[in-house]
Amino acid sequence: MKNRFNNNPPLLYGMVGGGLTSQIGDSHRVALNRDNYYKLVAGAFDIDWERGRQYGKSLGLQSDRVYENYIEMARKESSREDKLNVVGIMTPNNTHYTIAKKFIEEGFNVILEKPITTNSNDAHNLIKLAKKRNVLCSSMYGYSGYPMVRQAKAMVLAGQLGEIRVIQTEFAHGNCATAAEEHSDGAAWRNDPKTSGDSFVLADVGTHALHLATFITGQQVLEVSADRQSFVKGRVLEDNAHVLLRFEKGASGFLWASGVAVGHRHGLAIRVFGSEGSIEWCQEKPNQLKFSILGQTTRILELDSPELHPPAKRLLRVGAGHPEGYFEAFSNIYSDFAEVLLAKLNGEAPDPLCLDLPTLEDGAKGVEFLEACVKSSKKNGKWVKTTLIDQ
Ligand code: NAD
């Protein structure tokens, strides 16, 4: 990654949500600061105005750019000469659509957390609106920023695995094996259909596992057969789900999303099996990619392996062996977004290697997947097509 702007970041950035108590706000702040593309200058950080105001102050922001809510922020920022170039939205799921719609309508470029909306109609409306307003938007599937995930994608694309047959993907952790919602705001809104949408773990972590599978293999999911369970007493939404997947080019797959996988710390992993080889990647050991070729000894690729393809090689930030990880992956997405946006603003073609950004369309696929899973599980696992919007 280049750091070509030194202390003069070219893009002004504002944040909605991500306040002092939030889980993901810090990851975005670290990501936007790392490569000097962005300067955080504005925000409506918190549902609690006083806490948000104090937080903006603690970040050193000008007081007139710390806003009570996103509506005030959109109105005042759009009339400034030095208005924001990018708005990041990281609030609970049910608010994504209205907040993103407002900023896109006002012509802002947007980085939106997943799941991008709670229904596919809203997701497709955002796509249409973004096209109409000619703004750049990305959905924050941060795990696709890992070098070894980009390597896996490049290997599939180069045919190193042969024809893809089986895709197994999982995001199964044990953090909600007890009633976490009783003592955590983040777990509480995730378990409430009014704020989370119609699913808990499938929306919260399953969409990451889905995106990883489709990103690496280049295949979308056509149909699902889903079985959802709520193991912890009192939960309305699922805290565990097993989903069978049928992919568009014929691969067969399986997705496991869980919050009750006791002993699993983070729990994101993927295995892809082709006619000539396979790969396996796990987020807890992100700089290794297990690679097997039929009839040969299994190898572990590392960040300095000569076999690395350019999309992975370019993301190495320090010498191999240093533990690079989660924050760097987030930063890679932010920096690619900046490169694509700057090219657009300058009327230039973007570096093709920056175009692996997760898009709003990827976000919409996640939402369609959730709808299909809910529908399927209500019908006792009946196969349901994911492209509900076209039916
Ligand atoms: P959280 O509950 O920890 O934090 C939410 C933040 O948003 C809080 O600061 C809250 O005060 C603020 N907020 C709520 N409503 C608001 C509003 N209307 N205007 C302004 N601020 C508001 O939640 P979280 O865990 O940070 O998750 C936020 C979003 O990020 C969710 O959609 C979640 O799915 C997503 N997320 C993504 C990842 C990832 O890896 N990409 C990881 C965690 C969370």
CSV table of C-alpha atoms and ligand atoms in Angstrom, one decimal:
chain,number,residue,atom,x,y,z
A,1,MET,CA,0.0,0.0,0.0
A,2,LYS,CA,1.2,3.4,-0.8
A,3,ASN,CA,1.2,6.3,1.6
A,4,ARG,CA,1.4,9.0,-1.0
A,5,PHE,CA,-0.4,11.9,0.7
A,6,ASN,CA,1.8,12.2,3.8
A,7,ASN,CA,0.0,14.6,6.2
A,8,ASN,CA,-2.4,16.0,3.6
A,9,PRO,CA,-5.2,13.5,3.2
A,10,PRO,CA,-7.2,14.2,0.0
A,11,LEU,CA,-10.6,12.9,1.3
A,12,LEU,CA,-12.8,14.4,4.0
A,13,TYR,CA,-14.7,11.7,5.9
A,14,GLY,CA,-17.7,11.8,8.2
A,15,MET,CA,-19.1,9.0,10.4
A,16,VAL,CA,-22.6,8.1,11.4
A,17,GLY,CA,-22.6,5.8,14.4
A,18,GLY,CA,-19.4,4.3,15.6
A,19,GLY,CA,-19.5,6.2,18.9
A,20,LEU,CA,-17.6,5.6,22.1
A,21,THR,CA,-19.4,2.4,23.1
A,22,SER,CA,-19.7,0.9,19.6
A,23,GLN,CA,-18.1,-2.3,18.6
A,24,ILE,CA,-17.0,-1.5,15.0
A,25,GLY,CA,-16.4,2.3,15.1
A,26,ASP,CA,-12.8,1.9,16.1
A,27,SER,CA,-12.0,-0.5,13.2
A,28,HIS,CA,-13.3,2.1,10.8
A,29,ARG,CA,-11.3,4.9,12.4
A,30,VAL,CA,-8.1,2.8,12.3
A,31,ALA,CA,-8.8,1.9,8.7
A,32,LEU,CA,-9.4,5.4,7.5
A,33,ASN,CA,-6.3,6.8,9.3
A,34,ARG,CA,-3.8,4.1,8.2
A,35,ASP,CA,-2.8,5.2,4.7
A,36,ASN,CA,-3.5,8.9,4.9
A,37,TYR,CA,-6.2,9.0,2.3
A,38,TYR,CA,-8.9,10.3,4.7
A,39,LYS,CA,-9.3,12.9,7.4
A,40,LEU,CA,-12.2,12.4,9.9
A,41,VAL,CA,-13.8,15.8,10.2
A,42,ALA,CA,-17.5,15.3,11.0
A,43,GLY,CA,-19.8,12.9,12.6
A,44,ALA,CA,-23.2,12.0,14.2
A,45,PHE,CA,-21.6,9.4,16.3
A,46,ASP,CA,-24.1,8.3,18.8
A,47,ILE,CA,-27.8,7.9,19.4
A,48,ASP,CA,-27.1,9.6,22.7
A,49,TRP,CA,-26.4,13.2,21.7
A,50,GLU,CA,-24.4,14.3,24.7
A,51,ARG,CA,-22.2,11.2,24.5
A,52,GLY,CA,-21.7,11.7,20.8
A,53,ARG,CA,-20.8,15.4,21.3
A,54,GLN,CA,-18.2,14.5,23.9
A,55,TYR,CA,-16.8,11.8,21.7
A,56,GLY,CA,-16.5,14.2,18.7
A,57,LYS,CA,-14.7,16.6,21.0
A,58,SER,CA,-12.3,13.9,22.3
A,59,LEU,CA,-11.4,13.1,18.6
A,60,GLY,CA,-10.4,16.8,18.1
A,61,LEU,CA,-13.3,17.6,15.7
A,62,GLN,CA,-14.5,21.1,15.2
A,63,SER,CA,-17.7,21.5,17.4
A,64,ASP,CA,-19.8,22.7,14.4
A,65,ARG,CA,-19.1,19.5,12.6
A,66,VAL,CA,-20.2,17.2,15.4
A,67,TYR,CA,-23.9,16.7,14.8
A,68,GLU,CA,-26.9,15.7,16.9
A,69,ASN,CA,-28.2,13.4,14.3
A,70,TYR,CA,-27.6,12.2,10.7
A,71,ILE,CA,-30.3,14.5,9.2
A,72,GLU,CA,-28.7,17.6,10.6
A,73,MET,CA,-25.3,16.2,9.4
A,74,ALA,CA,-26.5,15.6,5.8
A,75,ARG,CA,-28.2,19.0,5.6
A,76,LYS,CA,-25.3,21.0,7.0
A,77,GLU,CA,-22.5,19.1,5.3
A,78,SER,CA,-24.2,19.3,1.9
A,79,SER,CA,-24.2,23.1,2.0
A,80,ARG,CA,-20.5,23.4,3.0
A,81,GLU,CA,-17.9,24.3,0.4
A,82,ASP,CA,-15.5,21.8,2.1
A,83,LYS,CA,-18.2,19.1,2.3
A,84,LEU,CA,-17.4,15.5,3.0
A,85,ASN,CA,-16.2,13.2,0.2
A,86,VAL,CA,-17.2,10.0,2.0
A,87,VAL,CA,-19.7,9.1,4.7
A,88,GLY,CA,-19.3,5.9,6.7
A,89,ILE,CA,-22.4,4.4,8.2
A,90,MET,CA,-22.1,2.0,11.1
A,91,THR,CA,-25.3,2.0,13.1
A,92,PRO,CA,-27.7,-0.9,13.9
A,93,ASN,CA,-29.1,-2.7,10.9
A,94,ASN,CA,-32.6,-1.2,10.8
A,95,THR,CA,-31.2,2.3,10.4
A,96,HIS,CA,-28.9,1.6,7.4
A,97,TYR,CA,-31.4,2.2,4.7
A,98,THR,CA,-32.8,5.6,5.8
A,99,ILE,CA,-29.4,7.0,6.7
A,100,ALA,CA,-27.7,5.7,3.5
A,101,LYS,CA,-30.6,6.9,1.3
A,102,LYS,CA,-30.4,10.4,2.8
A,103,PHE,CA,-26.6,10.7,2.2
A,104,ILE,CA,-26.7,9.2,-1.3
A,105,GLU,CA,-29.6,11.5,-2.3
A,106,GLU,CA,-27.4,14.4,-1.2
A,107,GLY,CA,-24.6,13.1,-3.5
A,108,PHE,CA,-22.2,11.7,-0.9
A,109,ASN,CA,-20.1,8.6,-1.5
A,110,VAL,CA,-20.9,6.0,1.2
A,111,ILE,CA,-19.2,3.1,3.0
A,112,LEU,CA,-22.1,1.1,4.5
A,113,GLU,CA,-22.0,-1.6,7.1
A,114,LYS,CA,-23.5,-5.0,6.5
A,115,PRO,CA,-26.2,-6.2,6.2
A,116,ILE,CA,-26.8,-3.1,4.1
A,117,THR,CA,-30.6,-3.1,4.7
A,118,THR,CA,-33.2,-5.3,6.3
A,119,ASN,CA,-35.0,-6.2,3.1
A,120,SER,CA,-34.0,-6.6,-0.5
A,121,ASN,CA,-36.4,-3.9,-1.9
A,122,ASP,CA,-34.5,-1.3,0.1
A,123,ALA,CA,-31.2,-2.8,-0.9
A,124,HIS,CA,-32.1,-2.5,-4.6
A,125,ASN,CA,-33.4,1.0,-4.1
A,126,LEU,CA,-30.0,2.0,-2.7
A,127,ILE,CA,-28.3,0.5,-5.8
A,128,LYS,CA,-30.6,2.4,-8.1
A,129,LEU,CA,-30.2,5.7,-6.2
A,130,ALA,CA,-26.4,5.4,-6.1
A,131,LYS,CA,-26.4,4.9,-9.9
A,132,LYS,CA,-28.7,7.9,-10.4
A,133,ARG,CA,-26.6,10.2,-8.2
A,134,ASN,CA,-23.4,8.7,-9.6
A,135,VAL,CA,-21.8,8.1,-6.2
A,136,LEU,CA,-19.4,5.4,-5.2
A,137,CYS,CA,-20.7,3.0,-2.5
A,138,SER,CA,-19.2,0.0,-0.8
A,139,SER,CA,-20.6,-2.5,1.7
A,140,MET,CA,-18.2,-3.3,4.5
A,141,TYR,CA,-17.3,-6.9,4.0
A,142,GLY,CA,-13.9,-6.3,5.6
A,143,TYR,CA,-12.6,-9.9,5.5
A,144,SER,CA,-12.3,-9.6,1.8
A,145,GLY,CA,-9.4,-7.2,2.4
A,146,TYR,CA,-7.1,-10.0,3.7
A,147,PRO,CA,-4.2,-10.7,1.4
A,148,MET,CA,-4.8,-14.5,1.6
A,149,VAL,CA,-8.4,-14.1,0.7
A,150,ARG,CA,-7.4,-12.1,-2.4
A,151,GLN,CA,-4.9,-14.9,-3.1
A,152,ALA,CA,-7.5,-17.5,-2.8
A,153,LYS,CA,-9.7,-15.6,-5.3
A,154,ALA,CA,-6.8,-15.2,-7.7
A,155,MET,CA,-6.0,-18.9,-7.5
A,156,VAL,CA,-9.6,-19.9,-8.3
A,157,LEU,CA,-9.6,-17.4,-11.2
A,158,ALA,CA,-6.4,-18.8,-12.5
A,159,GLY,CA,-7.9,-22.3,-12.5
A,160,GLN,CA,-5.4,-23.7,-10.0
A,161,LEU,CA,-8.2,-25.6,-8.2
A,162,GLY,CA,-9.8,-26.8,-11.4
A,163,GLU,CA,-13.6,-26.8,-11.6
A,164,ILE,CA,-15.1,-25.8,-8.2
A,165,ARG,CA,-17.2,-28.5,-6.7
A,166,VAL,CA,-17.7,-28.0,-3.0
A,167,ILE,CA,-17.7,-24.7,-0.9
A,168,GLN,CA,-17.9,-24.9,2.8
A,169,THR,CA,-18.0,-21.6,4.7
A,170,GLU,CA,-18.7,-20.8,8.3
A,171,PHE,CA,-18.8,-18.0,10.8
A,172,ALA,CA,-19.5,-19.7,14.1
A,173,HIS,CA,-18.5,-18.1,17.4
A,174,GLY,CA,-19.5,-18.8,21.0
A,175,ASN,CA,-20.0,-15.3,22.2
A,176,CYS,CA,-23.8,-15.6,22.5
A,177,ALA,CA,-24.0,-19.1,24.0
A,178,THR,CA,-25.7,-17.4,27.0
A,179,ALA,CA,-28.2,-14.5,27.1
A,180,ALA,CA,-25.5,-11.9,26.1
A,181,GLU,CA,-28.3,-9.5,25.2
A,182,GLU,CA,-29.1,-9.0,28.9
A,183,HIS,CA,-25.8,-7.1,29.5
A,184,SER,CA,-24.7,-5.9,26.1
A,185,ASP,CA,-26.5,-3.2,24.0
A,186,GLY,CA,-24.9,-4.6,20.8
A,187,ALA,CA,-26.2,-8.1,21.5
A,188,ALA,CA,-29.6,-6.7,22.5
A,189,TRP,CA,-30.3,-4.9,19.2
A,190,ARG,CA,-29.0,-7.9,17.3
A,191,ASN,CA,-31.5,-10.2,19.0
A,192,ASP,CA,-34.5,-7.9,18.4
A,193,PRO,CA,-36.3,-8.2,15.0
A,194,LYS,CA,-37.2,-4.5,15.1
A,195,THR,CA,-33.5,-3.5,15.0
A,196,SER,CA,-31.7,-6.5,13.5
A,197,GLY,CA,-34.2,-7.6,10.9
A,198,ASP,CA,-35.6,-11.1,10.5
A,199,SER,CA,-32.4,-12.9,11.5
A,200,PHE,CA,-29.6,-12.7,14.1
A,201,VAL,CA,-26.5,-14.8,13.4
A,202,LEU,CA,-27.2,-15.2,9.7
A,203,ALA,CA,-27.4,-11.4,9.3
A,204,ASP,CA,-24.7,-10.6,11.8
A,205,VAL,CA,-22.0,-13.2,10.8
A,206,GLY,CA,-23.5,-15.4,8.1
A,207,THR,CA,-23.5,-12.6,5.5
A,208,HIS,CA,-19.7,-12.4,6.0
A,209,ALA,CA,-19.3,-16.1,5.4
A,210,LEU,CA,-21.5,-15.9,2.3
A,211,HIS,CA,-19.6,-12.9,0.9
A,212,LEU,CA,-16.3,-14.7,1.5
A,213,ALA,CA,-17.6,-17.8,-0.5
A,214,THR,CA,-18.9,-15.7,-3.4
A,215,PHE,CA,-15.9,-13.4,-3.5
A,216,ILE,CA,-13.3,-16.2,-3.6
A,217,THR,CA,-15.2,-18.5,-6.0
A,218,GLY,CA,-16.9,-15.9,-8.2
A,219,GLN,CA,-20.1,-17.9,-7.9
A,220,GLN,CA,-23.3,-16.5,-6.6
A,221,VAL,CA,-25.8,-18.6,-4.5
A,222,LEU,CA,-28.9,-19.5,-6.5
A,223,GLU,CA,-30.9,-21.5,-3.9
A,224,VAL,CA,-30.8,-22.3,-0.2
A,225,SER,CA,-32.2,-24.8,2.2
A,226,ALA,CA,-32.0,-23.4,5.7
A,227,ASP,CA,-32.5,-24.8,9.2
A,228,ARG,CA,-32.5,-22.2,11.9
A,229,GLN,CA,-32.5,-22.7,15.7
A,230,SER,CA,-32.8,-20.5,18.8
A,231,PHE,CA,-31.1,-22.4,21.5
A,232,VAL,CA,-30.9,-19.7,24.2
A,233,LYS,CA,-34.1,-19.4,26.1
A,234,GLY,CA,-36.2,-16.3,25.2
A,235,ARG,CA,-34.5,-15.6,21.9
A,236,VAL,CA,-36.9,-14.9,19.0
A,237,LEU,CA,-34.2,-14.9,16.3
A,238,GLU,CA,-31.9,-17.8,15.4
A,239,ASP,CA,-28.6,-18.1,17.3
A,240,ASN,CA,-27.5,-21.0,15.0
A,241,ALA,CA,-28.2,-21.9,11.4
A,242,HIS,CA,-27.2,-24.6,8.9
A,243,VAL,CA,-27.7,-23.7,5.3
A,244,LEU,CA,-27.2,-25.9,2.2
A,245,LEU,CA,-26.3,-23.8,-0.9
A,246,ARG,CA,-26.6,-24.4,-4.6
A,247,PHE,CA,-24.2,-22.2,-6.6
A,248,GLU,CA,-24.8,-20.8,-10.1
A,249,LYS,CA,-22.0,-22.7,-11.8
A,250,GLY,CA,-23.0,-26.0,-10.2
A,251,ALA,CA,-20.9,-26.1,-7.0
A,252,SER,CA,-22.6,-27.4,-3.9
A,253,GLY,CA,-22.1,-25.6,-0.6
A,254,PHE,CA,-22.8,-25.4,3.1
A,255,LEU,CA,-22.9,-22.3,5.4
A,256,TRP,CA,-22.8,-22.5,9.2
A,257,ALA,CA,-23.6,-19.3,11.2
A,258,SER,CA,-23.6,-19.5,14.9
A,259,GLY,CA,-23.4,-17.6,18.2
A,260,VAL,CA,-23.5,-20.7,20.3
A,261,ALA,CA,-20.4,-22.5,19.1
A,262,VAL,CA,-18.8,-22.7,22.6
A,263,GLY,CA,-15.0,-22.6,22.3
A,264,HIS,CA,-14.9,-21.0,18.9
A,265,ARG,CA,-13.3,-17.5,19.5
A,266,HIS,CA,-14.0,-15.8,16.1
A,267,GLY,CA,-14.9,-18.7,13.9
A,268,LEU,CA,-14.7,-17.4,10.3
A,269,ALA,CA,-13.3,-20.1,8.0
A,270,ILE,CA,-13.7,-21.3,4.4
A,271,ARG,CA,-12.8,-24.5,2.5
A,272,VAL,CA,-13.1,-24.7,-1.3
A,273,PHE,CA,-12.6,-28.0,-3.2
A,274,GLY,CA,-12.1,-28.2,-6.9
A,275,SER,CA,-11.5,-31.0,-9.4
A,276,GLU,CA,-7.7,-30.4,-9.2
A,277,GLY,CA,-7.1,-28.8,-5.8
A,278,SER,CA,-8.4,-27.2,-2.7
A,279,ILE,CA,-7.8,-24.2,-0.4
A,280,GLU,CA,-8.6,-23.6,3.3
A,281,TRP,CA,-8.4,-20.3,5.2
A,282,CYS,CA,-9.2,-19.3,8.7
A,283,GLN,CA,-9.5,-15.8,10.0
A,284,GLU,CA,-7.6,-16.7,13.2
A,285,LYS,CA,-4.5,-17.6,11.2
A,286,PRO,CA,-5.0,-15.1,8.4
A,287,ASN,CA,-1.6,-15.1,6.8
A,288,GLN,CA,-1.6,-18.7,6.0
A,289,LEU,CA,-3.5,-20.4,3.1
A,290,LYS,CA,-3.6,-24.2,3.0
A,291,PHE,CA,-3.3,-25.3,-0.6
A,292,SER,CA,-3.5,-28.9,-1.9
A,293,ILE,CA,-3.1,-30.1,-5.4
A,294,LEU,CA,-4.4,-33.6,-6.3
A,295,GLY,CA,-1.6,-36.1,-5.8
A,296,GLN,CA,0.8,-33.7,-4.2
A,297,THR,CA,1.9,-32.8,-0.6
A,298,THR,CA,-0.3,-30.1,1.0
A,299,ARG,CA,1.4,-26.7,1.3
A,300,ILE,CA,0.9,-23.7,3.5
A,301,LEU,CA,1.3,-20.5,1.5
A,302,GLU,CA,2.7,-17.5,3.5
A,303,LEU,CA,2.6,-13.8,2.8
A,304,ASP,CA,6.1,-14.0,1.2
A,305,SER,CA,5.5,-17.2,-0.8
A,306,PRO,CA,6.7,-16.7,-4.4
A,307,GLU,CA,3.4,-18.2,-5.6
A,308,LEU,CA,1.5,-15.2,-4.4
A,309,HIS,CA,-0.6,-13.5,-7.1
A,310,PRO,CA,-0.4,-9.7,-7.6
A,311,PRO,CA,-3.7,-8.9,-5.8
A,312,ALA,CA,-2.3,-10.5,-2.6
A,313,LYS,CA,1.3,-9.4,-3.0
A,314,ARG,CA,0.4,-5.7,-3.1
A,315,LEU,CA,-1.2,-5.9,0.3
A,316,LEU,CA,1.8,-7.0,2.2
A,317,ARG,CA,2.7,-4.0,4.5
A,318,VAL,CA,5.6,-5.2,6.6
A,319,GLY,CA,8.0,-8.1,6.2
A,320,ALA,CA,6.4,-11.6,6.2
A,321,GLY,CA,6.3,-13.1,9.6
A,322,HIS,CA,5.1,-10.0,11.3
A,323,PRO,CA,1.5,-10.6,12.4
A,324,GLU,CA,-0.7,-8.5,10.0
A,325,GLY,CA,-4.3,-9.0,10.4
A,326,TYR,CA,-7.8,-7.7,11.0
A,327,PHE,CA,-7.1,-3.9,11.1
A,328,GLU,CA,-5.0,-4.1,8.0
A,329,ALA,CA,-7.7,-6.0,6.1
A,330,PHE,CA,-10.2,-3.2,7.0
A,331,SER,CA,-7.6,-0.6,5.9
A,332,ASN,CA,-7.1,-2.4,2.6
A,333,ILE,CA,-10.8,-1.9,1.8
A,334,TYR,CA,-10.7,1.7,2.8
A,335,SER,CA,-7.6,2.4,0.8
A,336,ASP,CA,-8.9,0.7,-2.3
A,337,PHE,CA,-12.1,2.7,-1.9
A,338,ALA,CA,-10.1,5.9,-1.8
A,339,GLU,CA,-8.0,4.9,-4.9
A,340,VAL,CA,-11.2,4.2,-6.9
A,341,LEU,CA,-12.9,7.4,-5.7
A,342,LEU,CA,-9.8,9.6,-6.4
A,343,ALA,CA,-9.5,8.1,-9.9
A,344,LYS,CA,-13.2,8.9,-10.5
A,345,LEU,CA,-12.8,12.5,-9.2
A,346,ASN,CA,-9.8,13.0,-11.4
A,347,GLY,CA,-11.5,11.5,-14.5
A,348,GLU,CA,-8.9,8.6,-14.6
A,349,ALA,CA,-9.2,4.9,-14.8
A,350,PRO,CA,-8.8,3.2,-11.4
A,351,ASP,CA,-6.0,0.7,-10.8
A,352,PRO,CA,-7.7,-2.6,-11.7
A,353,LEU,CA,-6.1,-4.2,-8.5
A,354,CYS,CA,-8.3,-1.8,-6.4
A,355,LEU,CA,-11.5,-3.0,-7.9
A,356,ASP,CA,-12.0,-6.0,-5.6
A,357,LEU,CA,-14.0,-3.7,-3.4
A,358,PRO,CA,-17.2,-5.1,-1.9
A,359,THR,CA,-20.1,-3.3,-3.6
A,360,LEU,CA,-23.7,-2.4,-2.8
A,361,GLU,CA,-24.6,-5.3,-5.2
A,362,ASP,CA,-22.7,-7.7,-2.9
A,363,GLY,CA,-24.6,-6.2,0.0
A,364,ALA,CA,-27.9,-6.8,-1.8
A,365,LYS,CA,-27.0,-10.4,-2.5
A,366,GLY,CA,-26.4,-10.8,1.3
A,367,VAL,CA,-29.9,-9.4,2.0
A,368,GLU,CA,-31.5,-11.6,-0.6
A,369,PHE,CA,-29.7,-14.6,0.9
A,370,LEU,CA,-31.1,-13.7,4.4
A,371,GLU,CA,-34.7,-13.5,3.0
A,372,ALA,CA,-34.3,-16.8,1.2
A,373,CYS,CA,-33.0,-18.4,4.4
A,374,VAL,CA,-35.9,-17.1,6.5
A,375,LYS,CA,-38.4,-18.2,3.9
A,376,SER,CA,-36.8,-21.7,3.6
A,377,SER,CA,-36.6,-22.3,7.3
A,378,LYS,CA,-40.2,-21.4,7.8
A,379,LYS,CA,-41.0,-24.1,5.2
A,380,ASN,CA,-39.0,-26.7,7.0
A,381,GLY,CA,-35.9,-26.4,4.8
A,382,LYS,CA,-37.6,-26.2,1.4
A,383,TRP,CA,-35.2,-25.0,-1.4
A,384,VAL,CA,-35.8,-21.3,-2.0
A,385,LYS,CA,-34.3,-19.2,-4.7
A,386,THR,CA,-32.2,-16.2,-3.5
A,387,THR,CA,-33.1,-13.9,-6.3
A,388,LEU,CA,-36.4,-13.0,-4.7
A,389,ILE,CA,-36.4,-9.5,-6.2
A,390,ASP,CA,-36.8,-10.9,-9.7
A,391,GLN,CA,-39.6,-13.4,-8.9
B,1,NAD,P1,-23.0,-1.1,18.5
B,1,NAD,O1,-24.3,-1.3,19.1
B,1,NAD,O2,-21.8,-1.5,19.2
B,1,NAD,O3,-22.8,0.4,18.1
B,1,NAD,C1,-23.7,1.2,17.3
B,1,NAD,C2,-23.4,2.6,17.4
B,1,NAD,O4,-24.3,3.4,16.6
B,1,NAD,C3,-23.4,3.2,18.8
B,1,NAD,O5,-22.4,4.2,18.9
B,1,NAD,C4,-24.8,3.9,18.8
B,1,NAD,O6,-24.9,5.0,19.7
B,1,NAD,C5,-24.8,4.5,17.4
B,1,NAD,N1,-26.1,4.7,16.8
B,1,NAD,C6,-27.3,4.0,16.9
B,1,NAD,N2,-28.3,4.6,16.2
B,1,NAD,C7,-27.8,5.7,15.7
B,1,NAD,C8,-28.3,6.7,14.9
B,1,NAD,N3,-29.5,6.7,14.5
B,1,NAD,N4,-27.5,7.8,14.5
B,1,NAD,C9,-26.2,7.8,14.9
B,1,NAD,N5,-25.6,6.9,15.7
B,1,NAD,C10,-26.4,5.8,16.1
B,1,NAD,O7,-23.1,-1.8,17.1
B,1,NAD,P2,-21.8,-2.4,16.2
B,1,NAD,O8,-21.5,-3.7,16.7
B,1,NAD,O9,-20.8,-1.3,16.1
B,1,NAD,O10,-22.5,-2.6,14.8
B,1,NAD,C11,-22.9,-1.5,14.0
B,1,NAD,C12,-23.1,-2.0,12.5
B,1,NAD,O11,-21.9,-2.5,12.1
B,1,NAD,C13,-24.1,-3.2,12.4
B,1,NAD,O12,-24.8,-3.0,11.2
B,1,NAD,C14,-23.2,-4.4,12.4
B,1,NAD,O13,-23.8,-5.5,11.6
B,1,NAD,C15,-22.0,-3.9,11.7
B,1,NAD,N6,-20.8,-4.6,12.1
B,1,NAD,C16,-19.9,-5.0,11.1
B,1,NAD,C17,-18.8,-5.6,11.4
B,1,NAD,C18,-17.8,-6.0,10.2
B,1,NAD,O14,-16.9,-6.8,10.4
B,1,NAD,N7,-18.0,-5.4,9.0
B,1,NAD,C19,-18.4,-6.0,12.7
B,1,NAD,C20,-19.3,-5.5,13.7
B,1,NAD,C21,-20.5,-4.9,13.4
